[in-house]
Tab-separated table of C-alpha atoms in Angstrom:
chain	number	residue	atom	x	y	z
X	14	UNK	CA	125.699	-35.353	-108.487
X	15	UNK	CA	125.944	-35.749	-104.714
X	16	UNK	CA	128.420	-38.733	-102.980
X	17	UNK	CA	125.984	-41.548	-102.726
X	18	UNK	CA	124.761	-42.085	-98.390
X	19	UNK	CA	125.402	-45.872	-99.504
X	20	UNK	CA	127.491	-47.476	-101.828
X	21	UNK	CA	127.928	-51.359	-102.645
X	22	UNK	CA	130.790	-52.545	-104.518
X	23	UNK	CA	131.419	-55.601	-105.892
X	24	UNK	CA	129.765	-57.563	-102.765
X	25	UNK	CA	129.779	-61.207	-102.844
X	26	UNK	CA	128.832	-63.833	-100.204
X	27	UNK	CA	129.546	-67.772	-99.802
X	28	UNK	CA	128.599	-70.331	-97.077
X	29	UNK	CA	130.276	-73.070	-96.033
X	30	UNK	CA	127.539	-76.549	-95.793
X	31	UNK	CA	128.228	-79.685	-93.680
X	32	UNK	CA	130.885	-81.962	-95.028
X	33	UNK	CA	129.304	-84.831	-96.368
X	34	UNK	CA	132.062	-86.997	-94.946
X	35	UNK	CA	135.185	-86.174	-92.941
X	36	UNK	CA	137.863	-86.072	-95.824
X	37	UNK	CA	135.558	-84.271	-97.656
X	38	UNK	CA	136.284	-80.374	-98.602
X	39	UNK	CA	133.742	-78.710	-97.045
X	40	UNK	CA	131.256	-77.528	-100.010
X	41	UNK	CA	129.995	-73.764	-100.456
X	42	UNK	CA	127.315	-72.402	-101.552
X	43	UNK	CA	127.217	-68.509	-102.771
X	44	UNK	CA	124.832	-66.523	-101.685
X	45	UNK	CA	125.391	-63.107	-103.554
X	46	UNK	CA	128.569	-62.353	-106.253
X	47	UNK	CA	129.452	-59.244	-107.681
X	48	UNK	CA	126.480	-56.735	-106.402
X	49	UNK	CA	127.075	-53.020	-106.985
X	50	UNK	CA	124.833	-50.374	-106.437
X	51	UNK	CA	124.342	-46.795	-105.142
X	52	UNK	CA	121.409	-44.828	-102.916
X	53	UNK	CA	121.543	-41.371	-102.460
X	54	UNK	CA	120.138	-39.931	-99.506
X	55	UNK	CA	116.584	-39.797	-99.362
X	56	UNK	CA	115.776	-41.923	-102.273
X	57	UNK	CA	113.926	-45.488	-101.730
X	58	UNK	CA	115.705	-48.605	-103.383
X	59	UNK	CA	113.804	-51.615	-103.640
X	60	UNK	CA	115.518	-55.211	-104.324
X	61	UNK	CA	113.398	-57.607	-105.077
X	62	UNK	CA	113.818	-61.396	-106.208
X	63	UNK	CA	112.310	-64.710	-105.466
X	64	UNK	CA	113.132	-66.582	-102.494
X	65	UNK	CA	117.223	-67.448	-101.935
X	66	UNK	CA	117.724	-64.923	-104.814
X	67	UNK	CA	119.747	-63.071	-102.088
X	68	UNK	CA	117.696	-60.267	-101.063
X	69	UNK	CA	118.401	-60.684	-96.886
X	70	UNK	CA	121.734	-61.669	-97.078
X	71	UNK	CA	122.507	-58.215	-98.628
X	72	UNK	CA	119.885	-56.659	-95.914
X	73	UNK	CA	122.810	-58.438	-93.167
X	74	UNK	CA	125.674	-57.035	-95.013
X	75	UNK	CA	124.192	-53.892	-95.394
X	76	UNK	CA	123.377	-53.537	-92.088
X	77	UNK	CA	126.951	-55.169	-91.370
X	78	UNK	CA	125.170	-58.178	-89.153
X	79	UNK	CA	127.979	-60.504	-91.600
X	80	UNK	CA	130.765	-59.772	-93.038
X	81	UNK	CA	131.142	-60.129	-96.674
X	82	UNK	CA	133.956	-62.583	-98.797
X	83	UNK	CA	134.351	-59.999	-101.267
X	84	UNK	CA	133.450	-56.217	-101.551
X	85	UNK	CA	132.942	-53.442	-99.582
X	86	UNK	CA	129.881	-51.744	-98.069
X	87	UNK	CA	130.774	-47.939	-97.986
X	88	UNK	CA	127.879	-45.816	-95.826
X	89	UNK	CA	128.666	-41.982	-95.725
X	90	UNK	CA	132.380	-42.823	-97.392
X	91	UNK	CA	132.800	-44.960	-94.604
X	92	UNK	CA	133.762	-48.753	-95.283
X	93	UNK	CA	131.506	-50.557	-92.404
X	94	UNK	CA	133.470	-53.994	-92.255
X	95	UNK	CA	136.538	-52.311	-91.503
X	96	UNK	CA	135.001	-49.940	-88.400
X	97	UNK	CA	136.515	-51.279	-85.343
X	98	UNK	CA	133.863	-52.001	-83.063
X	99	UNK	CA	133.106	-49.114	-81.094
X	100	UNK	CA	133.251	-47.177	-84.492
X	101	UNK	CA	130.723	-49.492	-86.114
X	102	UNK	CA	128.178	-48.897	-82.838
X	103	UNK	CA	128.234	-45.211	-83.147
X	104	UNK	CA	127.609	-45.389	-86.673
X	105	UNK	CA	124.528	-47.973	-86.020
X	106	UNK	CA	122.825	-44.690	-84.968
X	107	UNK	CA	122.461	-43.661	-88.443
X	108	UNK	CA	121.649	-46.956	-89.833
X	109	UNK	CA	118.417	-49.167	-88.698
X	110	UNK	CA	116.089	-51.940	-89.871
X	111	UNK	CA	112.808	-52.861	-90.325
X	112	UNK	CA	112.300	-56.500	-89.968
X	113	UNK	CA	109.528	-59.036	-91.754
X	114	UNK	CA	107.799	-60.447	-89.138
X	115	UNK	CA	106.488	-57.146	-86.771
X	116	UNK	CA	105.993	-59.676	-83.650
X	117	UNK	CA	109.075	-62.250	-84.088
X	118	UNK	CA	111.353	-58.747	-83.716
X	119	UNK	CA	109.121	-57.465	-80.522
X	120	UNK	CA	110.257	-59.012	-77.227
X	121	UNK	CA	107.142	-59.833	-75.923
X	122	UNK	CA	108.148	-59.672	-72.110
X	123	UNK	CA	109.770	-55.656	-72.708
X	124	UNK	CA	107.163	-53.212	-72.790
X	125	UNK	CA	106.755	-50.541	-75.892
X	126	UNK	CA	109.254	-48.103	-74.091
X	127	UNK	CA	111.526	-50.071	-73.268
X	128	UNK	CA	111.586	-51.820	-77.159
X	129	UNK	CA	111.560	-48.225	-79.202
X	130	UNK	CA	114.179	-46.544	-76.426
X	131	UNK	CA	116.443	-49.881	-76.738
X	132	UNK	CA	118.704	-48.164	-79.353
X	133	UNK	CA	118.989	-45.029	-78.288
X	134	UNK	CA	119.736	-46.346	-74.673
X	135	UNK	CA	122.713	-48.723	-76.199
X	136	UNK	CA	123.930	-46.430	-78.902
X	137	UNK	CA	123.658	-43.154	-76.950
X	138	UNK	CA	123.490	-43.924	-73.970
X	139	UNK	CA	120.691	-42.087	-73.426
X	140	UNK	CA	119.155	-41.480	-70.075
X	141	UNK	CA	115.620	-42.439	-68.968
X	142	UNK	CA	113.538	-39.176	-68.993
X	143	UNK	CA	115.412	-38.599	-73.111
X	144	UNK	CA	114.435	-42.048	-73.297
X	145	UNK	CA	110.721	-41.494	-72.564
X	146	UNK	CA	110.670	-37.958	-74.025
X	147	UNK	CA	111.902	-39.000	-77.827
X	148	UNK	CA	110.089	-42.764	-77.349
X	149	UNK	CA	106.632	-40.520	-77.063
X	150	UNK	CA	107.989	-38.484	-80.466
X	151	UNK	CA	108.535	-41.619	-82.464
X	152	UNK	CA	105.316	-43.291	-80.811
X	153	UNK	CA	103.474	-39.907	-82.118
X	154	UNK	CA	105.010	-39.774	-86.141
X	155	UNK	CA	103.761	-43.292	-86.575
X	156	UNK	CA	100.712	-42.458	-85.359
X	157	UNK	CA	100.736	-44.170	-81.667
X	158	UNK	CA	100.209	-42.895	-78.285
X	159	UNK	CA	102.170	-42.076	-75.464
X	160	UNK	CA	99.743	-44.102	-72.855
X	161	UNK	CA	100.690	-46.978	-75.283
X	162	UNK	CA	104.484	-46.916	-74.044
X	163	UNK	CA	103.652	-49.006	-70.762
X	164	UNK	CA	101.920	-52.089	-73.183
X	165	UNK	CA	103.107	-55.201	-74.142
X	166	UNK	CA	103.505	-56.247	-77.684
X	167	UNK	CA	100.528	-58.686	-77.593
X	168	UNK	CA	98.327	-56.110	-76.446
X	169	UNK	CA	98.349	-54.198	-80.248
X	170	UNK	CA	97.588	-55.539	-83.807
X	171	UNK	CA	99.998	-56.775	-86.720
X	172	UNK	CA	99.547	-53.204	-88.060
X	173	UNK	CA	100.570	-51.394	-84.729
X	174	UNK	CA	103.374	-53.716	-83.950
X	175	UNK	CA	104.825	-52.795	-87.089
X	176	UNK	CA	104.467	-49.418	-86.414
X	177	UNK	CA	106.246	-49.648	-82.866
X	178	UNK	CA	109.122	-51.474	-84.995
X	179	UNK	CA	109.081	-48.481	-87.594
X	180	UNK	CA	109.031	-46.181	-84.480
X	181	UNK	CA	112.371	-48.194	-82.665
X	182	UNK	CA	114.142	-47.660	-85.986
X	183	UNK	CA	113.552	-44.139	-86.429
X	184	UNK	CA	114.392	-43.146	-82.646
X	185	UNK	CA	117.965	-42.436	-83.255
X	186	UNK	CA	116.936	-40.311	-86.478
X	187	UNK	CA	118.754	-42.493	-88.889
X	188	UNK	CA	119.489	-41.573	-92.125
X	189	UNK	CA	119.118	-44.802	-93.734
X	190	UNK	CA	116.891	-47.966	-92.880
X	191	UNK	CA	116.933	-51.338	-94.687
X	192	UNK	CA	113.520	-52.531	-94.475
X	193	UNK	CA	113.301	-56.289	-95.147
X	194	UNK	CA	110.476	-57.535	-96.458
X	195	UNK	CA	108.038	-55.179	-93.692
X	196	UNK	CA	104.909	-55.459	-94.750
X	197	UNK	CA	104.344	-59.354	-96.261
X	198	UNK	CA	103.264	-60.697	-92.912
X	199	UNK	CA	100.280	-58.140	-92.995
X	200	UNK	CA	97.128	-58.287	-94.347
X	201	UNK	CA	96.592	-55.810	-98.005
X	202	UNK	CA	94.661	-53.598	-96.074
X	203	UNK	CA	97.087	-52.915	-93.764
X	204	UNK	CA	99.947	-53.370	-95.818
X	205	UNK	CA	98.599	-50.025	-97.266
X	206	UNK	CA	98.569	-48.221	-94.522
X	207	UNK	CA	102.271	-48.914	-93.490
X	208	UNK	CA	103.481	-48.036	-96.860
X	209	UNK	CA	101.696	-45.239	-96.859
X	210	UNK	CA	103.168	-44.037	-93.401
X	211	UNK	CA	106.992	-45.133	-94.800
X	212	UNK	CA	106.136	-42.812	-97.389
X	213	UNK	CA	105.237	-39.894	-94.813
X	214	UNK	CA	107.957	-40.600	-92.694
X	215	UNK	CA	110.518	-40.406	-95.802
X	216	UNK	CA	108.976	-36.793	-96.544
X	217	UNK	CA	108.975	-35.629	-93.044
X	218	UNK	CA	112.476	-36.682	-91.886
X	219	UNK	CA	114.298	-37.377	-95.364
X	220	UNK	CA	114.581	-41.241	-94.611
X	221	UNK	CA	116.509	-42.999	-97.068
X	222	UNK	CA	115.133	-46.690	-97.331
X	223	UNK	CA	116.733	-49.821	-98.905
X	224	UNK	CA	113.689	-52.135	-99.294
X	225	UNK	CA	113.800	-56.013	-100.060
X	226	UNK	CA	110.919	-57.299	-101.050
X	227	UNK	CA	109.222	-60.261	-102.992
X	228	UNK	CA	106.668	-58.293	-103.823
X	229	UNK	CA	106.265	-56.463	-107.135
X	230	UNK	CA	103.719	-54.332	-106.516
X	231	UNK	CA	104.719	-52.742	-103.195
X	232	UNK	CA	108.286	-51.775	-104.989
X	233	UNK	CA	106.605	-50.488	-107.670
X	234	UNK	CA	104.668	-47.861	-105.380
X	235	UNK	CA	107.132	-47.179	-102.984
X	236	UNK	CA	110.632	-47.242	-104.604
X	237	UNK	CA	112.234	-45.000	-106.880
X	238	UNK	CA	114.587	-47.249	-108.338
X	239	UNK	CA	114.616	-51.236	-108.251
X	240	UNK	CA	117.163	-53.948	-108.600
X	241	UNK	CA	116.299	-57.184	-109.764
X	242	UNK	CA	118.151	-59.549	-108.096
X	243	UNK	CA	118.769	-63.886	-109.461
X	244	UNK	CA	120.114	-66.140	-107.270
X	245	UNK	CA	122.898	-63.518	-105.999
X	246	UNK	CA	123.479	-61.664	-109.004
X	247	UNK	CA	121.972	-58.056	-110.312
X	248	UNK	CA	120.254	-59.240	-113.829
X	249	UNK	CA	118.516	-56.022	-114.091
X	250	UNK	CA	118.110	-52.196	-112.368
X	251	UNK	CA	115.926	-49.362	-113.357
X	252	UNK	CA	113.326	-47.004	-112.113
X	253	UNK	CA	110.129	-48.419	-111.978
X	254	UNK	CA	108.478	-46.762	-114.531
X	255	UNK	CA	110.937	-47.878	-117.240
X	256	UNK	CA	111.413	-51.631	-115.837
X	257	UNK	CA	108.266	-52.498	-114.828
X	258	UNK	CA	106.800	-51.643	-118.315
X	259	UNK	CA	109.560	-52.804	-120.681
X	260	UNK	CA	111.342	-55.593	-118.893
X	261	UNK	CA	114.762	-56.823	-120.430
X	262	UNK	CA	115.765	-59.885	-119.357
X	263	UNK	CA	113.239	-63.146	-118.655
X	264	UNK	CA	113.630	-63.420	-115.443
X	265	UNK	CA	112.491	-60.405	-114.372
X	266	UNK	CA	109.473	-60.800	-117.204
X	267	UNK	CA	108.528	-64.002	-115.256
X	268	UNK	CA	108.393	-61.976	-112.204
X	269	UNK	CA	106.208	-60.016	-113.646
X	270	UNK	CA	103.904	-62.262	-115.260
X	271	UNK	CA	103.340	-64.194	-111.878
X	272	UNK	CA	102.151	-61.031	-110.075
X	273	UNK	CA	97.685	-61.311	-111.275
X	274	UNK	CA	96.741	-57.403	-112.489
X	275	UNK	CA	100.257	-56.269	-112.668
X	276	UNK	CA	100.381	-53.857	-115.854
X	277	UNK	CA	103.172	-51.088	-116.593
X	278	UNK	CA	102.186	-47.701	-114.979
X	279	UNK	CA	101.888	-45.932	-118.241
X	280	UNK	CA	98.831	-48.348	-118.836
X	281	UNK	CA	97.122	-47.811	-115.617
C-alpha cells in the first residue's frame, strides 16, 4: 500500500485550568490521549464524537495551530511540530481548513478577493494579477462568479459564504483539508448542496479531507472511513458501511440511536 499523506501517532493533548488557590498545583485536564490514525491521499476521514470528545483539538494539531504533549503529526513523512517556522509556512500550502461557522471565518470588512487570495498572497507570495487570475478559478469550481470577487461577505448567503471559505482553502491546491464541522451552521437543504460540491471537488482535484463532525449522517455519506472518538480517546474506527450497521462498543451505539431515521446502509 502507498505511505499514508497523513499519519497520527500516538497524539495526546492536556490543558492546564486556573489554580484554585496559589499553592495549589495547577490542575489539567486532557483533551485527547493516545490517537493514531492514517489517511491516504484522496480518501475522506470523518471523526466524529459528541461535544469535548476531542474532535477540534485534533483539527488544531492537525493543522499544527497547537502543539501536542505527546505524539507526532507526520504529513507527507514530514513531522509538522518539528518544521522550523519558515518550513511549516511553505508546507501550509498543502494543508488548509474549512471552518464551522462560514461567516465567523469571513472578515467582513475584506472583500471576496482579497479573503480567497489571502493564502496564496502569504504563502506564495503571489502577485496581484495571479492573485485575481486563480481567485476567479477557485470562485468558478465552487460554483461562484468572478463579478462576485469585489463583494463583501454580508452581501451572499450561509451557503455561498461557505463556498467562498471552500474556495480560500482550495486556492493553493492543497492536498489535504481538515474540515471542521462545515456544514452544521447551515440549513439541511443547503447542507446538501455543500457536501455534494466537497464531493465534486475531491473527484476533480483529488482532495484528501479529514472531516470532524457531530453529525452521523453527513459522515456516513461523505467519508470513507470514520473514527469514533470518547472524550479524547479512539473507542472505535471502521468504514461506514461496517460501523454504522454493526456497532461494537456502546458508545458509539448511543450515537447512533440518538440520530431519528438513522438505519445501517445495507437496510436502506
Amino acid at each position: 500500500m502507498s505511505t499514508p499523506l497523513l499519519e497520527v501517532e500516538n497524539l495526546g493533548k492536556h490543558y492546564r485550568l486556573p489554580r484554585e488557590h496559589l499553592l495549589a498545583a495547577a490542575p489539567e485536564v486532557q483533551a485527547l490521549a493516545g490517537v493514531s490514525f492514517r489517511l491516504h491521499a484522496g480518501k475522506s476521514l470523518g471523526i466524529v464524537g459528541e461535544s469535548g470528545s476531542g474532535k477540534s483539538t485534533l483539527a488544531r494539531l492537525v493543522m499544527a495551530l497547537e502543539a501536542p504533549s505527546a505524539g507526532q503529526v507526520r504529513f507527507d513523512g514530514q513531522d509538522l511540530h518539528r518544521l522550523a517556522p519558515a518550513e511549516l509556512r511553505r508546507a501550509r500550502a498543502q494543508f488548509q481548513m474549512v471552518f464551522q461557522d462560514p461567516y465567523g471565518s469571513l472578515d467582513p470588512r475584506r472583500t471576496v478577493l482579497q479573503t480567497v487570495a489571502e493564502p496564496l498572497a502569504w504563502l506564495r507570495g503571489a502577485g496581484r494579477v495571479e492573485q485575481r487570475e486563480k481567485a476567479i478559478e477557485v470562485l468558478d469550481a465552487v460554483g461562484l462568479r468572478a463579478a462576485d470577487l469585489a463583494k463583501y461577505p454580508h452581501e451572499f448567503s450561509g451557503g455561498q459564504r461557505q463556498r467562498i471559505a471552500i474556495a480560500r482553502a482550495l486556492i493553493t491546491r492543497p492536498r489535504l483539508i481538515v474540515a471542521d464541522e462545515p456544514v452544521s451552521a447551515l440549513d439541511v437543504s443547503v447542507q446538501a448542496q455543500v457536501l455534494n460540491l466537497m464531493q465534486d471537488l475531491q473527484d476533480a482535484f483529488g482532495v484528501t479531507y479529514l472531516f470532524i463532525s457531530h453529525d452521523l449522517a453527513v459522515v456516513d455519506l461523505v467519508c470513507d472511513e470514520v473514527i469514533v472518538l470518547q472524550q479524547g480517546r479512539i473507542v472505535e474506527q471502521g468504514d461506514p458501511d461496517t460501523l454504522f450497521q454493526r456497532p461494537q462498543h456502546p458508545y458509539t451505539q448511543r450515537l447512533l440511536a440518538a440520530v431519528p431515521g438513522m438505519k445501517p446502509r445495507a437496510a436502506r
